[in-house]
PDB file of C-alpha atoms in Angstrom:
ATOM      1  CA  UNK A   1      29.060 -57.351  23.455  1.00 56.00           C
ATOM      2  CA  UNK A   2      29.771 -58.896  26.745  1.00 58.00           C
ATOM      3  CA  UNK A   3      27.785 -62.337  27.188  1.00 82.00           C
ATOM      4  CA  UNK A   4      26.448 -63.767  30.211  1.00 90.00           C
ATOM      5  CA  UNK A   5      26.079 -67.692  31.116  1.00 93.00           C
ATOM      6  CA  UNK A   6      23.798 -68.970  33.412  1.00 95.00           C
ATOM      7  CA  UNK A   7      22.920 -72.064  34.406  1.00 96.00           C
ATOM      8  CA  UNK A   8      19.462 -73.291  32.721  1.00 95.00           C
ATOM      9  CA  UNK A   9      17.690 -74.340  35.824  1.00 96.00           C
ATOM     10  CA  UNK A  10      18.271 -74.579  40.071  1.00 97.00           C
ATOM     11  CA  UNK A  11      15.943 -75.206  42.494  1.00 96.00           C
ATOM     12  CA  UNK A  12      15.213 -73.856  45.910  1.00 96.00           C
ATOM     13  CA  UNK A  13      13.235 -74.628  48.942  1.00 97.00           C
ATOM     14  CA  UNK A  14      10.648 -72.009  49.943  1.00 97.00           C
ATOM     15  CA  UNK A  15      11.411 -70.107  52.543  1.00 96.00           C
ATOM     16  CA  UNK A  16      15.191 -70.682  51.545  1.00 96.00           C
ATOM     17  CA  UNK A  17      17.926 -68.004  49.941  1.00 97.00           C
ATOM     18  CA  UNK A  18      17.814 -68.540  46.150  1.00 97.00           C
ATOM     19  CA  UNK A  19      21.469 -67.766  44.899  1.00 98.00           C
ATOM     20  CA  UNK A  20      21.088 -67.617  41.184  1.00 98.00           C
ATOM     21  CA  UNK A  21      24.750 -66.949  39.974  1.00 97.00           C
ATOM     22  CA  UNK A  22      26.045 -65.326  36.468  1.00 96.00           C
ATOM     23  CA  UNK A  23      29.435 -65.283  34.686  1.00 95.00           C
ATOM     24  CA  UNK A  24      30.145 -62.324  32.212  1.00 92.00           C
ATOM     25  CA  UNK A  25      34.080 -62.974  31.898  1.00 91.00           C
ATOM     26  CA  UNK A  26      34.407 -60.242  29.096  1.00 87.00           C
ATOM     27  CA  UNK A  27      32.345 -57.823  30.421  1.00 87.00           C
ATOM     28  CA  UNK A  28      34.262 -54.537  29.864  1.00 83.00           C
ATOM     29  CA  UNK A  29      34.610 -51.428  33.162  1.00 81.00           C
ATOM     30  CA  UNK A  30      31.738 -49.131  32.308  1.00 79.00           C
ATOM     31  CA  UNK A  31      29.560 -51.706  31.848  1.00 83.00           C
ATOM     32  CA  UNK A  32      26.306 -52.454  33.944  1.00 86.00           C
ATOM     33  CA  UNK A  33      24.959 -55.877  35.197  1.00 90.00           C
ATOM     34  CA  UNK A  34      21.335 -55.986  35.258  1.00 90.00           C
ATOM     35  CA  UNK A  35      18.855 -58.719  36.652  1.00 94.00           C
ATOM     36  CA  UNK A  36      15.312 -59.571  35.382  1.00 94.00           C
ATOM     37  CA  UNK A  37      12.807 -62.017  36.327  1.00 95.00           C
ATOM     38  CA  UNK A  38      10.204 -63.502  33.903  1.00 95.00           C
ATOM     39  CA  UNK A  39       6.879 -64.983  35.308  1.00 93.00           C
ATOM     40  CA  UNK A  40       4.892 -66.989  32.924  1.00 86.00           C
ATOM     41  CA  UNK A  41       4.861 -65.652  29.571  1.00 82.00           C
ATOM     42  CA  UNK A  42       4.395 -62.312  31.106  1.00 90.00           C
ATOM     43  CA  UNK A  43       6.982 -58.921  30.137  1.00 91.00           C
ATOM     44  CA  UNK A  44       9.992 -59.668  32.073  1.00 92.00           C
ATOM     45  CA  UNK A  45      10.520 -57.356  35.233  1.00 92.00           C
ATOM     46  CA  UNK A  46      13.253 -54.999  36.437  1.00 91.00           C
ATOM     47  CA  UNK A  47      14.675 -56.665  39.504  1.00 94.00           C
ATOM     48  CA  UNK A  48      18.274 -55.124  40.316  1.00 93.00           C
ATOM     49  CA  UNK A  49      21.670 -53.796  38.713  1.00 90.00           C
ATOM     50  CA  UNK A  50      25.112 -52.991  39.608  1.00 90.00           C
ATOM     51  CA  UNK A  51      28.398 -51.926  38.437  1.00 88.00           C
ATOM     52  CA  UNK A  52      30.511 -53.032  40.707  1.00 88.00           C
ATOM     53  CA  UNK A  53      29.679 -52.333  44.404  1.00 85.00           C
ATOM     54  CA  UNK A  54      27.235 -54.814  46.058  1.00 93.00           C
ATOM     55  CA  UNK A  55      23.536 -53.513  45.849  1.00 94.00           C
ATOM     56  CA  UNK A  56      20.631 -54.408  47.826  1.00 96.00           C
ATOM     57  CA  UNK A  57      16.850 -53.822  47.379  1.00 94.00           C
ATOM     58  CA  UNK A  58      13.420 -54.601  48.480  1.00 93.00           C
ATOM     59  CA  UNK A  59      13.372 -57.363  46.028  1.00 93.00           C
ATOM     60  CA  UNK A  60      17.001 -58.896  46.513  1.00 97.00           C
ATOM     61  CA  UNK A  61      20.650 -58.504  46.745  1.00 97.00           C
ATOM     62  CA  UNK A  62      23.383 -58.399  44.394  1.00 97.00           C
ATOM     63  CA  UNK A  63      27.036 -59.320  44.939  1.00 97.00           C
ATOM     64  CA  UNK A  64      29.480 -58.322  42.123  1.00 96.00           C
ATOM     65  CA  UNK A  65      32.742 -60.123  42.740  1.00 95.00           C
ATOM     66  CA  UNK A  66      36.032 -57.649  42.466  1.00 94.00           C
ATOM     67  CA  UNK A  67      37.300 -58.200  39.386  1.00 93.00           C
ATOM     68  CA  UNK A  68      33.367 -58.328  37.826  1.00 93.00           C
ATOM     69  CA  UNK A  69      33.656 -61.306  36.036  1.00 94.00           C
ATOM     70  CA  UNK A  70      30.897 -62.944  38.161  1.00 95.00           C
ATOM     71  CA  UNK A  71      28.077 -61.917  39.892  1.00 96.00           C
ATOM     72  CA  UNK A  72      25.194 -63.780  42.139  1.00 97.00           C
ATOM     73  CA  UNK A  73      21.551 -62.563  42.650  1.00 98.00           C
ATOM     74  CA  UNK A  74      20.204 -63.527  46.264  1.00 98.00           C
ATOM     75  CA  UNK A  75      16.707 -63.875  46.924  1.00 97.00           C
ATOM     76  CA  UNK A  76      16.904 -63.844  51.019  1.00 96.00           C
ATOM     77  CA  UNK A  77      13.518 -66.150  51.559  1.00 95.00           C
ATOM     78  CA  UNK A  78      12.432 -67.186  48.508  1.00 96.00           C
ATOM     79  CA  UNK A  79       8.532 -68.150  48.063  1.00 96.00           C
ATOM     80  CA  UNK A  80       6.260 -69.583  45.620  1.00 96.00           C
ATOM     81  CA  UNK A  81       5.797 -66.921  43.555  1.00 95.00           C
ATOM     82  CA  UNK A  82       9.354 -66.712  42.534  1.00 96.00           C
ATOM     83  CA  UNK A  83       9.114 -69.099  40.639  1.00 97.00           C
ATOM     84  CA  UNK A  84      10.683 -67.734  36.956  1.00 97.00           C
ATOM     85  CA  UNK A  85      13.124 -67.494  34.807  1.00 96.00           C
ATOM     86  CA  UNK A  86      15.714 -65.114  35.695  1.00 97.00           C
ATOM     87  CA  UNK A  87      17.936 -62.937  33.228  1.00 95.00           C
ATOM     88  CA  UNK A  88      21.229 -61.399  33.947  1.00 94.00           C
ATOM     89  CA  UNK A  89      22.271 -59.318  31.501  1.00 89.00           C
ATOM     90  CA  UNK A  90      25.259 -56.747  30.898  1.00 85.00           C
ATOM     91  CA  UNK A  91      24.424 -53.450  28.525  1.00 75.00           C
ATOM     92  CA  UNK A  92      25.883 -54.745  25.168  1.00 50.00           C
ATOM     93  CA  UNK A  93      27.887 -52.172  22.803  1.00 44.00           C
ATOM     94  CA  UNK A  94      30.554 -49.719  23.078  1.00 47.00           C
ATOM     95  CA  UNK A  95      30.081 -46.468  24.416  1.00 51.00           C
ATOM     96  CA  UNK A  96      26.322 -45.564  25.049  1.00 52.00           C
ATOM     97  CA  UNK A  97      24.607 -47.569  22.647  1.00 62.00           C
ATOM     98  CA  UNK A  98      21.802 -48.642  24.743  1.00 71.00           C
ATOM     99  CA  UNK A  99      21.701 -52.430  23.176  1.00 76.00           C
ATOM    100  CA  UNK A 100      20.560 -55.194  25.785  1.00 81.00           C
ATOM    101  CA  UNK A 101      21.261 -58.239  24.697  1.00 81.00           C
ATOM    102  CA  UNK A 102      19.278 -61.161  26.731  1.00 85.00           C
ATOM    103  CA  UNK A 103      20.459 -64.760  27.311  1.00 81.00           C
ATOM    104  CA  UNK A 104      18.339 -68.133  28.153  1.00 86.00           C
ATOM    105  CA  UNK A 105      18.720 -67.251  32.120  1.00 93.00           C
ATOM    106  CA  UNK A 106      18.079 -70.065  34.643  1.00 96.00           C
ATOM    107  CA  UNK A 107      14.241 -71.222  35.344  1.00 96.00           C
ATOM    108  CA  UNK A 108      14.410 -71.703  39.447  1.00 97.00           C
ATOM    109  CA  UNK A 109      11.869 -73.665  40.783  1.00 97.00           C
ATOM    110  CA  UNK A 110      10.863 -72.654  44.146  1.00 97.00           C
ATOM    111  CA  UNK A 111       9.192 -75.900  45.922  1.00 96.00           C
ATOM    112  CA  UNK A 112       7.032 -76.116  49.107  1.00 95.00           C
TER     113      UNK A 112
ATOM    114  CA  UNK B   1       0.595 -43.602  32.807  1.00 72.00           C
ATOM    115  CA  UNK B   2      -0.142 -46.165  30.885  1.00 80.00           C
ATOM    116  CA  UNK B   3       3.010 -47.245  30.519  1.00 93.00           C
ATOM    117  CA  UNK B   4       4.053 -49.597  27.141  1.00 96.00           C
ATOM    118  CA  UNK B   5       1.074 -50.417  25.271  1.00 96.00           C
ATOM    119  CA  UNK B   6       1.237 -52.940  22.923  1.00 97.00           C
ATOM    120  CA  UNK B   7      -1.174 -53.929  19.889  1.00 96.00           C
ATOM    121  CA  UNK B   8      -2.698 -56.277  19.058  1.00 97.00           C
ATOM    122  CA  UNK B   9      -2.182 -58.825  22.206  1.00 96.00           C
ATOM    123  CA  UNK B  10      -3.374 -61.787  19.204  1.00 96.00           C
ATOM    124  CA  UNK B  11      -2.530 -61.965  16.016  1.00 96.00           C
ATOM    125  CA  UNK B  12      -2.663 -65.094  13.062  1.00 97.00           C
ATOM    126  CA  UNK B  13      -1.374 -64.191   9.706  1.00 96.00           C
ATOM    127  CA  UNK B  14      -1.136 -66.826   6.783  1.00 96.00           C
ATOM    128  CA  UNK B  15       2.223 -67.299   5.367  1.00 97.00           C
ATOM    129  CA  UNK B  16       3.147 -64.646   3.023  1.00 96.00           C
ATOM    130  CA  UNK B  17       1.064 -61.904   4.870  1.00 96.00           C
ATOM    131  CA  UNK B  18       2.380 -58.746   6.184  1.00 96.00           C
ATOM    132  CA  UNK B  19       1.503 -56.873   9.378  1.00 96.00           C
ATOM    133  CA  UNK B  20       2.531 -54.282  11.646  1.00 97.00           C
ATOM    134  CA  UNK B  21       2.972 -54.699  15.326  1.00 98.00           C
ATOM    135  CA  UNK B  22       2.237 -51.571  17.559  1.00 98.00           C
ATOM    136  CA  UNK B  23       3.819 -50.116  20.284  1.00 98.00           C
ATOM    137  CA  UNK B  24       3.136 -46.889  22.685  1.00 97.00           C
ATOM    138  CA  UNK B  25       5.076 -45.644  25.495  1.00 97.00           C
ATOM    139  CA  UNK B  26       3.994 -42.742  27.874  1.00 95.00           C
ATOM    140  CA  UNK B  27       6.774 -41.909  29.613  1.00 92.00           C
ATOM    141  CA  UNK B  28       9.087 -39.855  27.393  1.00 91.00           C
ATOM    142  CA  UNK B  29      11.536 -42.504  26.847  1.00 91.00           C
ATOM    143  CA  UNK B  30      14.246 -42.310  24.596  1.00 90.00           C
ATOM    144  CA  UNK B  31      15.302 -45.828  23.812  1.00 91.00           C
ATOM    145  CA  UNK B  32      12.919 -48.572  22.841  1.00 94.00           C
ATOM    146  CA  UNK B  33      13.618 -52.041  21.891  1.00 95.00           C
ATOM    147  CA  UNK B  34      11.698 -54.829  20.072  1.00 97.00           C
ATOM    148  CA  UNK B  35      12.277 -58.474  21.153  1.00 96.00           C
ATOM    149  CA  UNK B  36      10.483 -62.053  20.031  1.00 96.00           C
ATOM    150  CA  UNK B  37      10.227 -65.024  22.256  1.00 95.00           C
ATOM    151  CA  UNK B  38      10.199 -68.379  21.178  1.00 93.00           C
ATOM    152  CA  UNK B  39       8.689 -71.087  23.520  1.00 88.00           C
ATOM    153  CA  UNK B  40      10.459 -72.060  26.132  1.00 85.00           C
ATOM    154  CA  UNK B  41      13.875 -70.029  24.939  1.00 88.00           C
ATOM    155  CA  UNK B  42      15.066 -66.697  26.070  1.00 89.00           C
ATOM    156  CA  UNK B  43      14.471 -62.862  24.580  1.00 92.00           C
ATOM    157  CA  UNK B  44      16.056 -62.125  21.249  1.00 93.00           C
ATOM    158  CA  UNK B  45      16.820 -58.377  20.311  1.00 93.00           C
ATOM    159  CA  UNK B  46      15.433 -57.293  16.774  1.00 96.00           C
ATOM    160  CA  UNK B  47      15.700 -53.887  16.965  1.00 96.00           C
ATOM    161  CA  UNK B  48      16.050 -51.399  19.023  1.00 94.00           C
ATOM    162  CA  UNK B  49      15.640 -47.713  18.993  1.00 94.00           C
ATOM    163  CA  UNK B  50      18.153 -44.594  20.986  1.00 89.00           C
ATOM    164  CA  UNK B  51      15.637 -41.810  20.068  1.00 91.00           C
ATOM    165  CA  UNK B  52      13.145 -40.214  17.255  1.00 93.00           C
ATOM    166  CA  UNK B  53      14.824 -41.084  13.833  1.00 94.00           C
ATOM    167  CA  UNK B  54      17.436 -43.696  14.813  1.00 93.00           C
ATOM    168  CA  UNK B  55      17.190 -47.049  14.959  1.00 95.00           C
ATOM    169  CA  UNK B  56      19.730 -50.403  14.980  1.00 93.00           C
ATOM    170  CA  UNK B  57      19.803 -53.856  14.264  1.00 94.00           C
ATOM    171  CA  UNK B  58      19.808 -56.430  17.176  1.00 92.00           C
ATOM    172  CA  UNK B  59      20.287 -60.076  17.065  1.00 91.00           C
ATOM    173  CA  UNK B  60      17.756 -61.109  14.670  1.00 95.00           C
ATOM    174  CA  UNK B  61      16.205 -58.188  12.453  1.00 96.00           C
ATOM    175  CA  UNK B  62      15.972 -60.570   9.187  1.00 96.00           C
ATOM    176  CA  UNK B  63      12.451 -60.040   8.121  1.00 95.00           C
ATOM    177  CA  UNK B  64      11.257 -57.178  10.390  1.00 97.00           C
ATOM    178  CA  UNK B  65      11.893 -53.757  10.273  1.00 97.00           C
ATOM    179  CA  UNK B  66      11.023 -50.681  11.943  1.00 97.00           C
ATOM    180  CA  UNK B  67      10.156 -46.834  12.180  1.00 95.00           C
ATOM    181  CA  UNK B  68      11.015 -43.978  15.071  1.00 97.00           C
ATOM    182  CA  UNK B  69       9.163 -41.241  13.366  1.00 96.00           C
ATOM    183  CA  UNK B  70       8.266 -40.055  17.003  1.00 96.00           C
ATOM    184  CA  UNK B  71       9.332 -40.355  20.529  1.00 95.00           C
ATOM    185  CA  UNK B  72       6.368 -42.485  21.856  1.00 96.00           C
ATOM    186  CA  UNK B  73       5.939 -44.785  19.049  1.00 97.00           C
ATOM    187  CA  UNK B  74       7.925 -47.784  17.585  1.00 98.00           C
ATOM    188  CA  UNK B  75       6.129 -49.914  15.486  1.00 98.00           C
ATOM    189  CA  UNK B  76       7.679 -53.291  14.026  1.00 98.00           C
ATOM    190  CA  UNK B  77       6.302 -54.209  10.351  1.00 97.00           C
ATOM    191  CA  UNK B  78       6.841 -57.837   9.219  1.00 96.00           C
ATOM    192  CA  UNK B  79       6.615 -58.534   6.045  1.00 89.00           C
ATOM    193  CA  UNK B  80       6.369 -61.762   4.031  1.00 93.00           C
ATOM    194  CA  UNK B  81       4.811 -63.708   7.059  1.00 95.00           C
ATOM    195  CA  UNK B  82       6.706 -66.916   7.557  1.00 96.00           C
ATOM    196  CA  UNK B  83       5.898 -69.744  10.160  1.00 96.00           C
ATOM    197  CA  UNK B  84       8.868 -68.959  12.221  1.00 96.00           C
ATOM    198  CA  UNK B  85       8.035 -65.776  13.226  1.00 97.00           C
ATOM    199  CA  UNK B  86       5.816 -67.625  14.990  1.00 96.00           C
ATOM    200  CA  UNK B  87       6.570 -65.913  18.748  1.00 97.00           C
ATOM    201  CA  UNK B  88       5.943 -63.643  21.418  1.00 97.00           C
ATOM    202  CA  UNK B  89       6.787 -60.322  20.600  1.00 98.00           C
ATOM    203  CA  UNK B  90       7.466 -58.160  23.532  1.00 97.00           C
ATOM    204  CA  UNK B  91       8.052 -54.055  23.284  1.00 97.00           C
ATOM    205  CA  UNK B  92      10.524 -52.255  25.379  1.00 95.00           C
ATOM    206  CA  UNK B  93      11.418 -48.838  27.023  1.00 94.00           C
ATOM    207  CA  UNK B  94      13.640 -47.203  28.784  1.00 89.00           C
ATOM    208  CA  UNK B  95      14.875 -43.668  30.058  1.00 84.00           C
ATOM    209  CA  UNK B  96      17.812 -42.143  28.056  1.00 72.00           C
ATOM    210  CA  UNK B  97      20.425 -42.650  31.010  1.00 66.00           C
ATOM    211  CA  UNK B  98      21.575 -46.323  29.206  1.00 51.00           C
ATOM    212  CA  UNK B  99      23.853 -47.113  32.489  1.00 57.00           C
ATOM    213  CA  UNK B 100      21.324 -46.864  34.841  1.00 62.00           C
ATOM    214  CA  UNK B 101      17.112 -47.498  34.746  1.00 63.00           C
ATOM    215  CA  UNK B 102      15.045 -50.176  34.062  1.00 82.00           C
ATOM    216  CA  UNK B 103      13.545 -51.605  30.723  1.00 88.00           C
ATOM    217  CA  UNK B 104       9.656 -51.429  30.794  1.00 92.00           C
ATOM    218  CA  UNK B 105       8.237 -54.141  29.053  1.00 94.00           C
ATOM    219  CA  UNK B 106       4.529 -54.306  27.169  1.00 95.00           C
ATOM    220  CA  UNK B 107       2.368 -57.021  28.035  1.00 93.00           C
ATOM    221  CA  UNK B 108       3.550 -58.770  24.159  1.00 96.00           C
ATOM    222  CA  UNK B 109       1.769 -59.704  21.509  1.00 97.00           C
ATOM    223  CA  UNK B 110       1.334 -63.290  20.143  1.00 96.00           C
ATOM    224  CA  UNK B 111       1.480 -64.087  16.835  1.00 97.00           C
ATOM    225  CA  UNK B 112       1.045 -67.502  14.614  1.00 96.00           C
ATOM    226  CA  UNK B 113       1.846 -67.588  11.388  1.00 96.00           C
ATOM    227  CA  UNK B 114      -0.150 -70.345   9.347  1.00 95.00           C
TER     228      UNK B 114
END
């Protein structure tokens, strides 16, 4: 299974671009990266994937770099309420197993 | 739809006890996972599910283990209650295209063991 690392914690200003990055240096070619946010001790929530071409959504941005083996999530103007922890994780398994393996992600602290 | 329903949201069980955690999902999803929290650490995998009748082991399945009999429901049994399976357990789904979609997580259900 491919394994992500993330650093534990970051901090960002409100109203500031939160650029929460990932490594997944063994993360083999049809495999997805996937981004979720966890608020509280609530479910954690779907926030973006990719495989490997930059995506963008109402939420945030992702940039894959070319050879895949990093990845950053941008939050354009970050705000209070983003305050979480934030996953990235790659599907885990061979073939279409469907296994997603979560790491510790990286708590940001968005401050006024 | 109601989405992923999970039961009981509270739970205490005395060492030794067994229970079964439930879960629900509305939406015709093939895969299903089961996951514990511990405070202030990240999601573990227990087990997880590809479809009615098939299920796999995840990161830490020692002490739990689990049924597909059906597509909706995937309930996770723990037997032999011990204090650190103390967690929060959360329940997962997800549409059967595993490259693409979103997991839809239950609200999770807390449970102490004494």
């Amino acid at each position: 299974d491919a394994k992500t690392t993330q650093p534990p914690s970051m901090d960002c200003a409100e109203g500031r671009a939160a650029n929460l990055p990932c490594n997944h240096s063994t993360i083999s070619g049809n495999e997805y990266v996937y981004w979720y946010r966890q608020i509280h001790s609530q479910g954690p929530q779907y926030i973006i994937h990719g495989l490997k071409n930059n995506e963008t959504n109402e939420m945030a941005s992702l940039i894959i770099t070319e050879d895949r083996k990093s990845s950053t999530l941008i939050l354009p103007h970050a705000t209070l309420r983003d305050t979480a922890v934030y996953y990235c994780i790659v599907r885990g398994g061979s073939g279409n197993t469907g296994k997603l393996i979560f790491g510790q992600g990286t708590t940001l602290q968005v401050k006024p | 739809n109601a989405g992923v329903t999970q039961t009981p949201k509270f739970r205490i069980l005395k060492i030794g006890q067994s229970m079964t955690l439930q879960c629900a999902q509305d939406m015709n999803h093939n895969y299903m996972y089961w996951y514990r929290q511990d405070p202030g650490m990240g999601l573990k995998l227990i087990y997880y599910s590809v479809g009615a009748g098939i299920t796999d082991k995840g990161e830490v399945p020692n002490g739990y283990n689990v049924s597909r009999s059906t597509t909706e429901d995937f309930p996770l049994r723990l037997e032999l209650a011990a204090p650190s399976q103390t967690s929060v357990y959360f329940c997962a789904s997800k549409r059967l295209q595993a490259n693409t979609g979103e997991l839809f997580f239950g609200e999770g259900s807390r449970l102490t063991v004494l």
